[in-house]
Amino acid sequence: MSREPVDTRRVDAREKVTGAALYATDLHPDQVAHAVLATATVGRGRITELDVSAAAAVPGVLLVLTHLDRLDLQSPGFIMGGGYGVQSMQPLLDDRIAYRGQAIAMVVAETLTAATEAANLVHAAYEQEPFAVTLDSPGVERLSQPAAIPLPFLADLDVGDAESAYAAAALRVDATYDQPAQHQNPMELIGATVFWRGDTLVVHEGTQNAGAIRNGLARQLGIDAANVEVISPYTGGGFGQKNSLQIHIAPLALAARRLGRPVKLVVSRTQLFHHTSFRPASRHRIRLGADEHGRMLAAIHEVEHQTSRHDLFPLMYTEITSRMYGVRDFRGRQTFARMDTQSPGFMRAPFEQPAAFAFESAVDELAYAAHRDPLEFRLANDTTVDPISGEPFSSRHLAQCLRRGAKRFGWSARQQRPASMRADDGSLVGWGVAVGAYPGSIVPSAAHLVAGADGRIRVEVDGHEMGQGIRSTIAILVAENLGVGVHRIDIVIGDTRVAAQHLTAGSWGTASTLGAVQAALRALREQLGADATGPVDLAAAVRATGRDHVEVRAETLGPGQTEQDIERARRGHPALSGPEFPGYSTFSWIAHFVEVRVEPSTCRIRVPRVVSVADCGRVASPVTAASQVRGGIVWGIGASLREAGEVDPRYGGFLNASLEEYPVPVNADIGTLDVDFIGEPDLRFSPVGVKGLGEVSMVGVAAAVANAVFHATGVRHRRLPIRIEDVLAGASPPA
Amino acid sequence: MRPFAYTKVETLAEAVDALVAAGPQARLLAGGTTLYDLMKLEIETPPAVVDVHRVADLAGFDTSGDRELVFGAGARMADVAEDGRLRRDYPALSESLWRAASQQLRNMATLGGNLLQRTRCPYFRGGEPFACNKRRPGSGCAAREGLDRSHALFGGSEACIAVYPGDWATALVAFDAEVDVLGPGGARSLPLVRLHREPGDTPQHEHTLEPGEIILRVRVPATPAGRGSAYLKIRDRESYAFAVVSAAVALTLDGDGRVDECRIAVGGVATRPWRVPAAEQALRGNEITEASARAAGEAAFADARPGRDNAFKIELGTRTVADAVRLAGSRAVA
Ligand SMILES: Cc1cc2nc3c(=O)[nH]c(=O)nc-3n(C[C@H](O)[C@H](O)[C@H](O)COP(=O)(O)OP(=O)(O)OC[C@H]3O[C@@H](n4cnc5c(N)ncnc54)[C@H](O)[C@@H]3O)c2cc1C
Ligand code: SF4
């Protein structure tokens, strides 16, 4: 049997480019009505008066839902607190306002125009209460994480005696770094199309976690999860914002039931900044100690980050900073700062991006204190064992990432002294390096394969396509395994009708999903009586069984996981294992090399080139993998030079709640991105040899940029984003 | 968005009649890139809109005249920005257009609408709950004690410090442009510098057009300083952003290499298009050197009145003017 060549391009590229791929709110079911939210204008307080008469009088308005309707809804619970929701606080249930921008009414009308007009006519009066919205605001409540949530995986890390080792160190760095709140802003807005088919609730929504939506809605509405179908074949970017049940879905379901019609809601870009999760602001004090030769001896990472009054979004910053180098004595302290916002949550490399910015900036400061080249300093402090567990890493090719990246970048031509390199046009040139890590996790996963006598194969599996390319990755695995063409493979993901569809995030999607598909392929080969490897003539093999199709199922677990974890996953809860597994721990690694040019007069920072080399195990899909890393670098450039949620403490919420005022990078901001992979399979971690990639790609970019700016100018910037005025303030006065 | 009456007109006479008939709250609609945006935000809620985008007499532009350049109010930003003669003979005017907005917006947006675009002050555009005298007269100004990084150093008042954001008008004011308008009382002309008002006590009134008046065209007196001109725009990213600071400079050099004719305006920092005669005076008669360019920049910002977060624009603006002077100077020689 001959093997059909494997087409490694994105399998859904044509649909996406031509618009044939239908996203959740592209659907226009018959009779669909449109919902729009009205939102609170005060930072915190109570609604004393709510007048919807003008809204209700707008022609075409069908329904206005507010807390006065005594909606029969339970809290979904917070996704990180044993529940399913983006936050535990479900708006529209009582008169309390927890943050500016909170939904106070949902207006449903025949047209989007009527609903929008009416939503603006909802009138509320409030009794206001004092509120806090920044880390520096009075009224912020601070809680030590281990005291607030005494769970082992959130405990403070204490290895050795970091305080004493630090105090005794010959070289020391003690610096504080600030990460602002940031907003994911996926291209596809948050939204859903919802309707009832008899007693069954059907939800179309772009999500990373159809399972949480299903189970969370069951809890909120008091119905059986079997009566909820969530369908999400495509998600237009999630980046963590779409990892749980959004707060508008349950009210939409009630509206659809009352009206007996489908209802659709698209949350506007402006409302998105207050409607759903965001990256919390965080502050990191890093203390590093080294001996006189520059051997790192002690690291202390104390961090606080913002969370809401109603939920504790956990801090997991020290997980990677404790593993980047062979530091014997490590101490981590993580503290909540509760304030009056919606609950923050995961945004691409949620903890690792800010942690690496702080830590890798401090490492650069230490390298300079030791008069050592920052690349060579990092290599000299590399480790092969996990300093926290004392056990080996399942794979760590970080030194190789650094060496290969340095070569591609031409690092050897670098001059150590800051502000010593210039371009032909007079710009200051800075070269910076930083590394990143991201914990490897595996979640339970279920796959169902149906091979037909027509030679086609259908793959139904846990997983969500958020644009990261998981559909292509699955197709390539199946195509390579069976020797069938990608065009003969049908893939169903993000659909609770075929699998539990728990959360796809944390870069565990590929390793977990592919593991299940691989196990199912093995089962299929057995069923078909095929050899364990080599191409299979599917049509013939199926026909030989005398049936028109053959189906198999497989469920896979992460190391150390049990049936219980599968059960958790079925109920829509995240059930992850890692990064510490029996006998080893797993991380993905990356090294970034960045060149910046700082215009001498107006101090604009440009990033003409970046070289990044990743260790993500086997590269499961070359096209989408490189694309993931390029996207991660662009995110890192945005994080370091552009993006911040601006807060006016007098008003609460975020001020720059639009893509005009919240600047993300544009094409003109991005220069050459050169991406490479080590490509060594990690078979200890995963039977398919892959580790995560989507998140690690961003980790360390901001530090590499900041380190490059330091190298260009001689001034260290410890607060993101680094803007013109920051560089200008440190620039030498004109001659 | 609120419901509104929509009328499409084909001629200028129809446009004036329709505007008068619709009353003082009515708005002209050209490309809609400002007006529809503000209507969606419900910051503007005109009961009636008169669409002039098909009025032939507003379209077109002519950059070939010896005495003046003529730009129809209905000409599209993209078409004008790409005009070969303009790029060669008046690079500052072309640059002020193509460095604005995005290609898609420039394809829609007109030169007349561009002049009357409104501030990007986030408290103005953010609607409730922000105090804003421009949006709701008498409610106060949230920016004054707030985040004022994007606010004005020049021309502000107790009531309002919102920046006039347009690049095109900033360049035009350096060239002594004139504006022709037509209204119920007939046609008239005014210098562009008198089209926009400073906020004073009434920031809601941004321009000096009478109800029912339409901008017909902008005329720019021809000048050899056009060749030696530059529009330098410093933004928070490389493209598709309003100016943090900008400078329009146009000059000629005499036989000794000294600055003869000199025109300088700054953008992103003032409540209306802002010419800086003091900077022109500082430069005139001097050779262009690091020092003289810097001195022009310093003169431009000598009277700046910064707030909390925008003081850096004094140094940034000074350097931007200096860079623009040097760039214009190199073009004047070439
Ligand atoms: C995202 C974005 C980014 C932008 N970036 C920039 C930038 O960087 N720099 C910049 O300069 N601009 C920028 N702009 C503004 C843009 O240039 C203006 O919106 C555009 O030029 C307005 O032209 P228009 O034809 O669309 O006007 P419209 O929106 O149709 O009208 C605007 C106003 O002018 C009035 N008007 C229109 N024509 C006439 C006339 N003939 N006579 C009298 N009144 C008239 C209208 O009544 C209305 O009040 C940006 C806009 C957007 C949306
Ligand atoms: S600066 Fe002007 S536009 Fe901005 S808030 Fe104050 S009054 Fe309103």
Short mmCIF file of N, CA, C and O and ligand atoms in Angstrom, two decimals, chain A residues 660, chain B residues 26-37 44 52 58 73-74 76-77 96 99-102 105 108-118 120 165-168 209 213-216 233 235 240-243, ligand 1:
data_model
loop_
_atom_site.label_atom_id
_atom_site.label_comp_id
_atom_site.label_asym_id
_atom_site.label_seq_id
_atom_site.Cartn_x
_atom_site.Cartn_y
_atom_site.Cartn_z
N GLU A 660 -8.37 51.50 19.62
CA GLU A 660 -7.68 52.73 19.24
C GLU A 660 -6.75 53.17 20.36
O GLU A 660 -5.62 53.59 20.14
N ALA B 26 -28.56 69.37 12.51
CA ALA B 26 -28.26 68.43 11.43
C ALA B 26 -26.76 68.40 11.17
O ALA B 26 -26.03 69.33 11.48
N ARG B 27 -26.29 67.30 10.61
CA ARG B 27 -24.87 67.16 10.28
C ARG B 27 -24.70 66.79 8.82
O ARG B 27 -25.49 66.00 8.27
N LEU B 28 -23.63 67.33 8.24
CA LEU B 28 -23.22 66.88 6.93
C LEU B 28 -22.51 65.54 7.09
O LEU B 28 -21.79 65.33 8.06
N LEU B 29 -22.67 64.70 6.09
CA LEU B 29 -21.95 63.44 6.10
C LEU B 29 -21.09 63.35 4.84
O LEU B 29 -21.60 63.50 3.74
N ALA B 30 -19.82 63.13 5.04
CA ALA B 30 -18.95 62.93 3.88
C ALA B 30 -18.50 61.47 3.87
O ALA B 30 -19.28 60.60 3.50
N GLY B 31 -17.31 61.17 4.33
CA GLY B 31 -16.87 59.76 4.38
C GLY B 31 -17.46 59.01 5.56
O GLY B 31 -17.49 57.78 5.58
N GLY B 32 -17.87 59.74 6.58
CA GLY B 32 -18.51 59.11 7.73
C GLY B 32 -17.55 58.51 8.75
O GLY B 32 -17.98 57.95 9.76
N THR B 33 -16.26 58.63 8.53
CA THR B 33 -15.32 57.94 9.42
C THR B 33 -15.21 58.61 10.79
O THR B 33 -14.81 57.97 11.75
N THR B 34 -15.56 59.85 10.87
CA THR B 34 -15.69 60.49 12.18
C THR B 34 -17.15 60.50 12.63
O THR B 34 -17.48 60.11 13.74
N LEU B 35 -18.03 60.93 11.73
CA LEU B 35 -19.41 61.16 12.15
C LEU B 35 -20.11 59.86 12.57
O LEU B 35 -20.70 59.80 13.65
N TYR B 36 -20.04 58.84 11.75
CA TYR B 36 -20.73 57.59 12.12
C TYR B 36 -20.14 57.00 13.40
O TYR B 36 -20.83 56.45 14.24
N ASP B 37 -18.82 57.13 13.51
CA ASP B 37 -18.14 56.64 14.70
C ASP B 37 -18.74 57.31 15.95
O ASP B 37 -19.13 56.64 16.92
N GLU B 44 -22.47 61.99 19.28
CA GLU B 44 -23.26 62.85 18.42
C GLU B 44 -24.58 62.13 18.15
O GLU B 44 -24.58 60.94 17.82
N VAL B 52 -23.32 64.27 1.53
CA VAL B 52 -22.81 65.03 0.39
C VAL B 52 -21.75 64.26 -0.40
O VAL B 52 -21.09 64.83 -1.25
N LEU B 58 -17.85 69.13 -4.99
CA LEU B 58 -16.92 69.06 -3.86
C LEU B 58 -15.71 68.18 -4.18
O LEU B 58 -14.69 68.25 -3.51
N ALA B 73 -13.38 69.81 -0.96
CA ALA B 73 -13.66 69.24 0.37
C ALA B 73 -14.03 67.77 0.29
O ALA B 73 -13.88 67.03 1.25
N GLY B 74 -14.51 67.36 -0.91
CA GLY B 74 -14.92 65.96 -1.04
C GLY B 74 -13.81 65.05 -1.55
O GLY B 74 -14.02 63.85 -1.70
N ARG B 76 -10.75 62.59 -1.62
CA ARG B 76 -10.41 61.54 -0.64
C ARG B 76 -8.96 61.69 -0.20
O ARG B 76 -8.08 61.95 -1.02
N MET B 77 -8.74 61.45 1.08
CA MET B 77 -7.37 61.55 1.62
C MET B 77 -6.39 60.71 0.80
O MET B 77 -5.29 61.15 0.49
N SER B 96 1.34 64.46 5.67
CA SER B 96 0.34 64.65 6.73
C SER B 96 -0.90 63.80 6.45
O SER B 96 -1.63 63.44 7.36
N ARG B 99 0.34 59.63 6.55
CA ARG B 99 0.69 59.14 7.89
C ARG B 99 -0.52 59.17 8.83
O ARG B 99 -0.37 58.94 10.03
N ALA B 100 -1.66 59.49 8.31
CA ALA B 100 -2.86 59.53 9.15
C ALA B 100 -3.69 58.27 8.94
O ALA B 100 -3.74 57.73 7.83
N ALA B 101 -4.32 57.83 9.99
CA ALA B 101 -5.30 56.73 9.93
C ALA B 101 -4.72 55.52 9.21
O ALA B 101 -3.53 55.24 9.33
N SER B 102 -5.55 54.81 8.47
CA SER B 102 -5.09 53.62 7.75
C SER B 102 -5.51 53.77 6.29
O SER B 102 -6.34 54.61 5.96
N LEU B 105 -9.25 53.70 5.85
CA LEU B 105 -9.91 54.94 6.26
C LEU B 105 -9.63 56.05 5.26
O LEU B 105 -10.52 56.82 4.90
N MET B 108 -11.88 56.21 2.33
CA MET B 108 -13.23 56.71 2.58
C MET B 108 -13.24 58.19 2.93
O MET B 108 -14.13 58.93 2.54
N ALA B 109 -12.25 58.60 3.71
CA ALA B 109 -12.32 59.90 4.38
C ALA B 109 -12.03 61.04 3.40
O ALA B 109 -11.19 60.91 2.51
N THR B 110 -12.71 62.15 3.61
CA THR B 110 -12.55 63.32 2.75
C THR B 110 -11.74 64.41 3.44
O THR B 110 -11.61 64.42 4.67
N LEU B 111 -11.24 65.33 2.63
CA LEU B 111 -10.43 66.41 3.20
C LEU B 111 -11.27 67.37 4.03
O LEU B 111 -10.80 67.91 5.03
N GLY B 112 -12.52 67.57 3.61
CA GLY B 112 -13.38 68.48 4.39
C GLY B 112 -13.74 67.86 5.73
O GLY B 112 -13.65 68.53 6.78
N GLY B 113 -14.12 66.60 5.71
CA GLY B 113 -14.44 65.91 6.96
C GLY B 113 -13.23 65.87 7.87
O GLY B 113 -13.33 66.01 9.09
N ASN B 114 -12.08 65.71 7.25
CA ASN B 114 -10.85 65.63 8.03
C ASN B 114 -10.66 66.90 8.87
O ASN B 114 -10.28 66.83 10.04
N LEU B 115 -10.92 68.05 8.25
CA LEU B 115 -10.71 69.31 8.99
C LEU B 115 -11.57 69.35 10.23
O LEU B 115 -11.16 69.88 11.26
N LEU B 116 -12.77 68.80 10.15
CA LEU B 116 -13.71 68.91 11.27
C LEU B 116 -13.77 67.65 12.11
O LEU B 116 -14.72 67.43 12.86
N GLN B 117 -12.75 66.81 12.02
CA GLN B 117 -12.72 65.65 12.93
C GLN B 117 -12.61 66.15 14.37
O GLN B 117 -12.18 67.26 14.63
N ARG B 118 -13.03 65.32 15.29
CA ARG B 118 -13.10 65.77 16.68
C ARG B 118 -12.04 65.11 17.54
O ARG B 118 -11.42 64.13 17.15
N ARG B 120 -9.73 63.09 20.20
CA ARG B 120 -9.70 61.70 20.63
C ARG B 120 -9.60 61.61 22.15
O ARG B 120 -9.32 60.53 22.68
N PRO B 165 -6.83 66.67 16.85
CA PRO B 165 -5.95 65.56 16.46
C PRO B 165 -5.52 65.53 15.00
O PRO B 165 -4.67 64.74 14.63
N GLY B 166 -6.07 66.39 14.16
CA GLY B 166 -5.86 66.22 12.72
C GLY B 166 -4.45 66.58 12.27
O GLY B 166 -3.87 67.58 12.72
N ASP B 167 -3.91 65.78 11.38
CA ASP B 167 -2.57 66.04 10.83
C ASP B 167 -2.64 67.01 9.66
O ASP B 167 -1.77 67.86 9.49
N TRP B 168 -3.64 66.86 8.85
CA TRP B 168 -3.78 67.64 7.62
C TRP B 168 -3.89 69.13 7.95
O TRP B 168 -3.17 69.96 7.39
N LEU B 209 -17.88 77.80 11.62
CA LEU B 209 -18.88 77.75 10.55
C LEU B 209 -20.25 78.10 11.13
O LEU B 209 -20.58 77.73 12.25
N GLU B 213 -23.57 76.10 6.84
CA GLU B 213 -22.42 76.34 5.98
C GLU B 213 -21.68 75.04 5.66
O GLU B 213 -21.52 74.17 6.51
N ILE B 214 -21.20 74.98 4.42
CA ILE B 214 -20.48 73.80 3.93
C ILE B 214 -19.08 74.24 3.51
O ILE B 214 -18.93 75.28 2.87
N ILE B 215 -18.11 73.46 3.84
CA ILE B 215 -16.77 73.73 3.32
C ILE B 215 -16.74 73.27 1.88
O ILE B 215 -17.09 72.12 1.57
N LEU B 216 -16.34 74.18 0.98
CA LEU B 216 -16.27 73.83 -0.43
C LEU B 216 -14.90 73.30 -0.79
O LEU B 216 -14.75 72.31 -1.49
N LYS B 233 5.87 62.90 12.20
CA LYS B 233 4.82 62.51 13.14
C LYS B 233 5.35 61.42 14.06
O LYS B 233 5.74 60.35 13.60
N ARG B 235 4.56 58.74 16.89
CA ARG B 235 3.38 58.01 17.36
C ARG B 235 3.77 56.95 18.36
O ARG B 235 4.93 56.60 18.48
N TYR B 240 -0.72 53.87 11.94
CA TYR B 240 -2.10 53.75 12.40
C TYR B 240 -2.25 54.22 13.85
O TYR B 240 -2.69 53.48 14.72
N ALA B 241 -1.84 55.44 14.09
CA ALA B 241 -2.04 56.03 15.41
C ALA B 241 -1.99 57.54 15.26
O ALA B 241 -1.36 58.06 14.33
N PHE B 242 -2.67 58.22 16.15
CA PHE B 242 -2.62 59.67 16.15
C PHE B 242 -1.27 60.13 16.66
O PHE B 242 -0.51 59.36 17.27
N ALA B 243 -0.97 61.40 16.41
CA ALA B 243 0.34 61.93 16.79
C ALA B 243 0.46 62.05 18.30
O ALA B 243 -0.46 62.53 18.97
C1 LIG C 1 -9.27 54.69 13.64
C2 LIG C 1 -9.04 56.07 13.10
C3 LIG C 1 -7.75 56.58 13.06
C4 LIG C 1 -7.54 57.84 12.57
N1 LIG C 1 -6.26 58.33 12.56
C5 LIG C 1 -6.05 59.61 12.13
C6 LIG C 1 -4.77 60.18 12.15
O1 LIG C 1 -3.79 59.53 12.52
N2 LIG C 1 -4.62 61.46 11.76
C7 LIG C 1 -5.68 62.21 11.32
O2 LIG C 1 -5.49 63.38 10.95
N3 LIG C 1 -6.91 61.69 11.28
C8 LIG C 1 -7.12 60.42 11.69
N4 LIG C 1 -8.38 59.91 11.69
C9 LIG C 1 -9.49 60.80 11.38
C10 LIG C 1 -9.89 60.76 9.95
O3 LIG C 1 -8.87 61.36 9.18
C11 LIG C 1 -11.19 61.51 9.82
O4 LIG C 1 -12.17 60.70 10.43
C12 LIG C 1 -11.62 61.76 8.42
O5 LIG C 1 -10.68 62.53 7.73
C13 LIG C 1 -12.95 62.45 8.40
O6 LIG C 1 -13.40 62.56 7.07
P1 LIG C 1 -14.83 62.00 6.62
O7 LIG C 1 -14.99 62.37 5.21
O8 LIG C 1 -14.97 60.58 6.93
O9 LIG C 1 -15.73 62.90 7.56
P2 LIG C 1 -17.16 62.64 8.18
O10 LIG C 1 -17.07 61.67 9.28
O11 LIG C 1 -18.15 62.38 7.12
O12 LIG C 1 -17.41 64.08 8.77
C14 LIG C 1 -16.65 64.58 9.84
C15 LIG C 1 -17.21 65.92 10.27
O13 LIG C 1 -17.00 66.89 9.26
C16 LIG C 1 -18.22 67.45 8.84
N5 LIG C 1 -18.08 67.67 7.40
C17 LIG C 1 -17.76 66.73 6.48
N6 LIG C 1 -17.65 67.32 5.27
C18 LIG C 1 -17.93 68.63 5.44
C19 LIG C 1 -17.99 69.76 4.57
N7 LIG C 1 -17.73 69.66 3.25
N8 LIG C 1 -18.31 70.94 5.09
C20 LIG C 1 -18.58 71.08 6.41
N9 LIG C 1 -18.54 70.06 7.27
C21 LIG C 1 -18.20 68.85 6.79
C22 LIG C 1 -19.26 66.45 9.22
O14 LIG C 1 -20.52 67.08 9.42
C23 LIG C 1 -18.71 65.90 10.50
O15 LIG C 1 -19.00 66.74 11.57
C24 LIG C 1 -8.62 58.62 12.12
C25 LIG C 1 -9.90 58.11 12.15
C26 LIG C 1 -10.13 56.84 12.64
C27 LIG C 1 -11.52 56.31 12.66
#
